[in-house]
Amino acid sequence: MNLLRLNLDGSLVVPPFECAWLTGSGHELLNGSGCIIVEARAETDVTIILKPSGATPATKRLQPLQRTNEQGQVPASPGMQTPSSTSGLPGAVEANYTIIFGSHRNQCLKIEKNGAMVSQVQGVPGSKVSHKEYGRYWVDVSKGVITVGMGEPCTASISHQWVDPAPIQGLSHVGLSCWDRHVSYRNIK
């Protein structure tokens, strides 16, 4: 059984497909905006998930799909949106942004919205992650603009920026996750 664990050195270890939702003062986005900074060490990916206040953070990383009832309808709930036609996913998807440093087996930096890829780049800082040493990753979100980078959050350390033409409103929850291998997170701000 894969469980989240806290090591003696203070690092948080997240197993594949799980999600550690941050709680408490300083670990939630205010008015849908904020900057998340983490140090992480991983073999394949460092994943940060952002959800609105009406959404329900779950322990599993992959819980965007909702089951349909006997009539083939998805029960309505706050924070739910239908996926774009390009996502290829049936049913409703809980509104979220997923930022993946080292996506596709440590080859690219990727941003997803509601389970569909909206931006992907290679060859920039953050498109590959290291399992040998901790890297400092950050995500800044403000009014639909998602800016990601490595090092200290500033103009010089920006790796990529994407502007959502229809931003998810009320972002509040921040989750730390991974796809393929355990990830160690520390110094979470």
CSV table of C-alpha atoms in Angstrom, one decimal:
chain,number,residue,atom,x,y,z
A,1,MET,CA,0.0,0.0,0.0
A,2,ASN,CA,1.4,3.4,-1.0
A,3,LEU,CA,1.0,6.1,1.6
A,4,LEU,CA,2.1,9.6,2.0
A,5,ARG,CA,4.9,9.9,4.5
A,6,LEU,CA,7.0,12.5,6.3
A,7,ASN,CA,10.7,11.6,6.5
A,8,LEU,CA,12.9,12.5,9.5
A,9,ASP,CA,14.6,15.2,7.4
A,10,GLY,CA,11.2,16.9,7.1
A,11,SER,CA,10.6,15.9,3.4
A,12,LEU,CA,7.1,14.9,2.3
A,13,VAL,CA,7.2,11.7,0.1
A,14,VAL,CA,4.3,11.4,-2.3
A,15,PRO,CA,3.7,8.0,-4.0
A,16,PRO,CA,2.5,7.7,-7.6
A,17,PHE,CA,-1.1,8.7,-8.3
A,18,GLU,CA,-1.5,10.1,-4.8
A,19,CYS,CA,-1.9,13.8,-3.8
A,20,ALA,CA,-0.9,15.7,-0.7
A,21,TRP,CA,-3.3,18.6,-0.4
A,22,LEU,CA,-1.8,21.6,1.4
A,23,THR,CA,-3.8,23.1,4.3
A,24,GLY,CA,-3.4,25.9,6.7
A,25,SER,CA,-2.3,29.5,6.5
A,26,GLY,CA,0.0,30.3,3.6
A,27,HIS,CA,-0.7,27.0,1.8
A,28,GLU,CA,-3.9,28.1,0.0
A,29,LEU,CA,-4.4,30.5,-2.9
A,30,LEU,CA,-6.2,33.8,-1.9
A,31,ASN,CA,-8.8,35.2,-4.3
A,32,GLY,CA,-7.6,32.7,-6.9
A,33,SER,CA,-4.0,34.1,-7.0
A,34,GLY,CA,-0.7,33.2,-5.4
A,35,CYS,CA,2.7,31.7,-5.8
A,36,ILE,CA,3.5,28.1,-4.8
A,37,ILE,CA,7.2,27.3,-4.2
A,38,VAL,CA,8.5,23.8,-3.5
A,39,GLU,CA,11.8,22.0,-3.5
A,40,ALA,CA,11.5,18.6,-5.0
A,41,ARG,CA,13.6,15.6,-6.0
A,42,ALA,CA,12.1,13.1,-8.4
A,43,GLU,CA,13.0,10.6,-11.1
A,44,THR,CA,10.2,11.5,-13.6
A,45,ASP,CA,7.9,14.3,-12.6
A,46,VAL,CA,7.0,17.0,-10.1
A,47,THR,CA,3.2,17.7,-10.2
A,48,ILE,CA,1.3,20.6,-8.8
A,49,ILE,CA,-2.5,20.6,-8.9
A,50,LEU,CA,-4.7,23.7,-8.4
A,51,LYS,CA,-8.5,23.5,-7.7
A,52,PRO,CA,-11.2,26.0,-6.9
A,53,SER,CA,-12.7,26.4,-3.4
A,54,GLY,CA,-15.9,24.6,-4.4
A,55,ALA,CA,-13.9,21.5,-5.5
A,56,THR,CA,-13.3,18.5,-3.2
A,57,PRO,CA,-9.6,17.7,-2.8
A,58,ALA,CA,-9.1,13.9,-2.8
A,59,THR,CA,-6.2,11.8,-1.9
A,60,LYS,CA,-5.8,10.3,-5.4
A,61,ARG,CA,-4.1,12.3,-8.1
A,62,LEU,CA,-6.4,11.0,-10.8
A,63,GLN,CA,-9.9,11.6,-9.7
A,64,PRO,CA,-11.2,14.1,-12.3
A,65,LEU,CA,-13.8,11.8,-13.8
A,66,GLN,CA,-17.2,11.3,-12.2
A,67,ARG,CA,-19.4,8.3,-12.8
A,68,THR,CA,-22.7,8.7,-14.5
A,69,ASN,CA,-26.0,7.6,-13.2
A,70,GLU,CA,-28.3,5.0,-14.8
A,71,GLN,CA,-29.6,7.5,-17.3
A,72,GLY,CA,-26.0,8.4,-18.4
A,73,GLN,CA,-26.1,11.8,-16.7
A,74,VAL,CA,-23.5,13.2,-14.3
A,75,PRO,CA,-24.9,14.5,-11.1
A,76,ALA,CA,-24.2,18.3,-10.9
A,77,SER,CA,-22.0,19.6,-8.2
A,78,PRO,CA,-20.0,22.8,-7.5
A,79,GLY,CA,-16.8,23.2,-9.4
A,80,MET,CA,-17.7,20.7,-12.1
A,81,GLN,CA,-17.2,21.5,-15.8
A,82,THR,CA,-17.7,19.4,-18.9
A,83,PRO,CA,-14.4,18.5,-20.6
A,84,SER,CA,-13.4,20.1,-23.9
A,85,SER,CA,-14.1,18.0,-27.0
A,86,THR,CA,-10.3,17.6,-27.4
A,87,SER,CA,-9.9,15.8,-24.1
A,88,GLY,CA,-11.4,12.6,-25.3
A,89,LEU,CA,-12.7,12.0,-21.8
A,90,PRO,CA,-16.3,11.0,-21.0
A,91,GLY,CA,-18.4,12.6,-18.3
A,92,ALA,CA,-17.7,15.7,-16.2
A,93,VAL,CA,-14.3,16.8,-15.0
A,94,GLU,CA,-13.7,18.7,-11.8
A,95,ALA,CA,-12.2,22.1,-12.6
A,96,ASN,CA,-8.5,22.1,-12.1
A,97,TYR,CA,-5.1,23.0,-13.4
A,98,THR,CA,-2.3,20.5,-13.4
A,99,ILE,CA,1.3,21.7,-13.8
A,100,ILE,CA,3.8,18.9,-14.5
A,101,PHE,CA,7.5,19.5,-14.4
A,102,GLY,CA,9.3,16.6,-16.1
A,103,SER,CA,6.2,15.2,-17.8
A,104,HIS,CA,6.3,12.4,-20.4
A,105,ARG,CA,9.0,10.5,-18.5
A,106,ASN,CA,11.0,13.6,-17.7
A,107,GLN,CA,10.9,15.2,-21.2
A,108,CYS,CA,8.8,18.3,-21.0
A,109,LEU,CA,6.9,20.9,-18.9
A,110,LYS,CA,3.2,20.5,-19.3
A,111,ILE,CA,0.0,22.4,-18.2
A,112,GLU,CA,-3.4,20.7,-18.2
A,113,LYS,CA,-6.8,22.3,-17.7
A,114,ASN,CA,-9.6,20.0,-16.6
A,115,GLY,CA,-7.6,16.9,-17.7
A,116,ALA,CA,-6.8,18.2,-21.2
A,117,MET,CA,-3.3,19.4,-22.3
A,118,VAL,CA,-3.3,23.1,-23.0
A,119,SER,CA,0.4,23.8,-23.2
A,120,GLN,CA,3.6,21.8,-23.5
A,121,VAL,CA,7.2,22.8,-24.0
A,122,GLN,CA,10.6,21.0,-24.1
A,123,GLY,CA,14.1,22.2,-23.5
A,124,VAL,CA,13.3,24.8,-20.8
A,125,PRO,CA,14.2,24.7,-17.1
A,126,GLY,CA,11.7,22.4,-15.5
A,127,SER,CA,11.2,20.2,-18.5
A,128,LYS,CA,13.5,17.7,-16.8
A,129,VAL,CA,13.7,17.0,-13.0
A,130,SER,CA,16.5,15.5,-11.0
A,131,HIS,CA,16.4,12.5,-8.6
A,132,LYS,CA,19.9,13.3,-7.4
A,133,GLU,CA,19.4,16.7,-5.9
A,134,TYR,CA,16.5,19.0,-4.9
A,135,GLY,CA,15.4,21.6,-7.4
A,136,ARG,CA,13.3,24.7,-6.6
A,137,TYR,CA,10.1,24.8,-8.6
A,138,TRP,CA,7.5,27.5,-8.5
A,139,VAL,CA,4.0,28.2,-10.0
A,140,ASP,CA,2.4,31.7,-10.0
A,141,VAL,CA,-1.2,32.0,-10.9
A,142,SER,CA,-3.1,35.3,-11.3
A,143,LYS,CA,-6.3,36.1,-13.2
A,144,GLY,CA,-5.8,33.1,-15.6
A,145,VAL,CA,-2.1,33.7,-16.2
A,146,ILE,CA,0.0,30.6,-15.1
A,147,THR,CA,3.7,31.3,-14.9
A,148,VAL,CA,6.1,28.6,-14.0
A,149,GLY,CA,9.8,28.5,-13.3
A,150,MET,CA,12.8,27.2,-11.4
A,151,GLY,CA,14.9,29.0,-8.7
A,152,GLU,CA,13.5,32.2,-7.2
A,153,PRO,CA,10.2,33.5,-8.6
A,154,CYS,CA,11.2,36.4,-10.7
A,155,THR,CA,11.3,37.4,-14.4
A,156,ALA,CA,14.8,35.9,-14.9
A,157,SER,CA,13.7,32.4,-13.8
A,158,ILE,CA,10.5,32.1,-15.8
A,159,SER,CA,10.5,28.8,-17.8
A,160,HIS,CA,7.0,29.1,-19.4
A,161,GLN,CA,3.8,31.1,-19.2
A,162,TRP,CA,0.3,30.3,-20.4
A,163,VAL,CA,-2.7,32.5,-20.5
A,164,ASP,CA,-6.1,30.9,-20.0
A,165,PRO,CA,-8.7,32.6,-22.2
A,166,ALA,CA,-11.5,31.3,-19.8
A,167,PRO,CA,-9.8,31.1,-16.4
A,168,ILE,CA,-11.0,28.8,-13.6
A,169,GLN,CA,-12.5,31.1,-10.9
A,170,GLY,CA,-11.9,30.9,-7.2
A,171,LEU,CA,-8.7,28.8,-7.2
A,172,SER,CA,-7.9,27.9,-3.6
A,173,HIS,CA,-6.6,24.3,-3.1
A,174,VAL,CA,-3.0,23.3,-3.8
A,175,GLY,CA,-1.9,19.7,-4.2
A,176,LEU,CA,1.5,18.0,-4.6
A,177,SER,CA,1.5,14.8,-6.6
A,178,CYS,CA,3.3,12.6,-9.2
A,179,TRP,CA,2.7,10.1,-11.9
A,180,ASP,CA,5.2,7.3,-12.1
A,181,ARG,CA,7.6,7.4,-9.1
A,182,HIS,CA,7.8,8.6,-5.6
A,183,VAL,CA,8.6,12.3,-5.2
A,184,SER,CA,10.2,14.0,-2.2
A,185,TYR,CA,9.0,17.6,-1.4
A,186,ARG,CA,10.4,20.0,1.1
A,187,ASN,CA,10.5,23.7,1.9
A,188,ILE,CA,6.9,24.2,0.7
A,189,LYS,CA,5.8,27.8,0.6
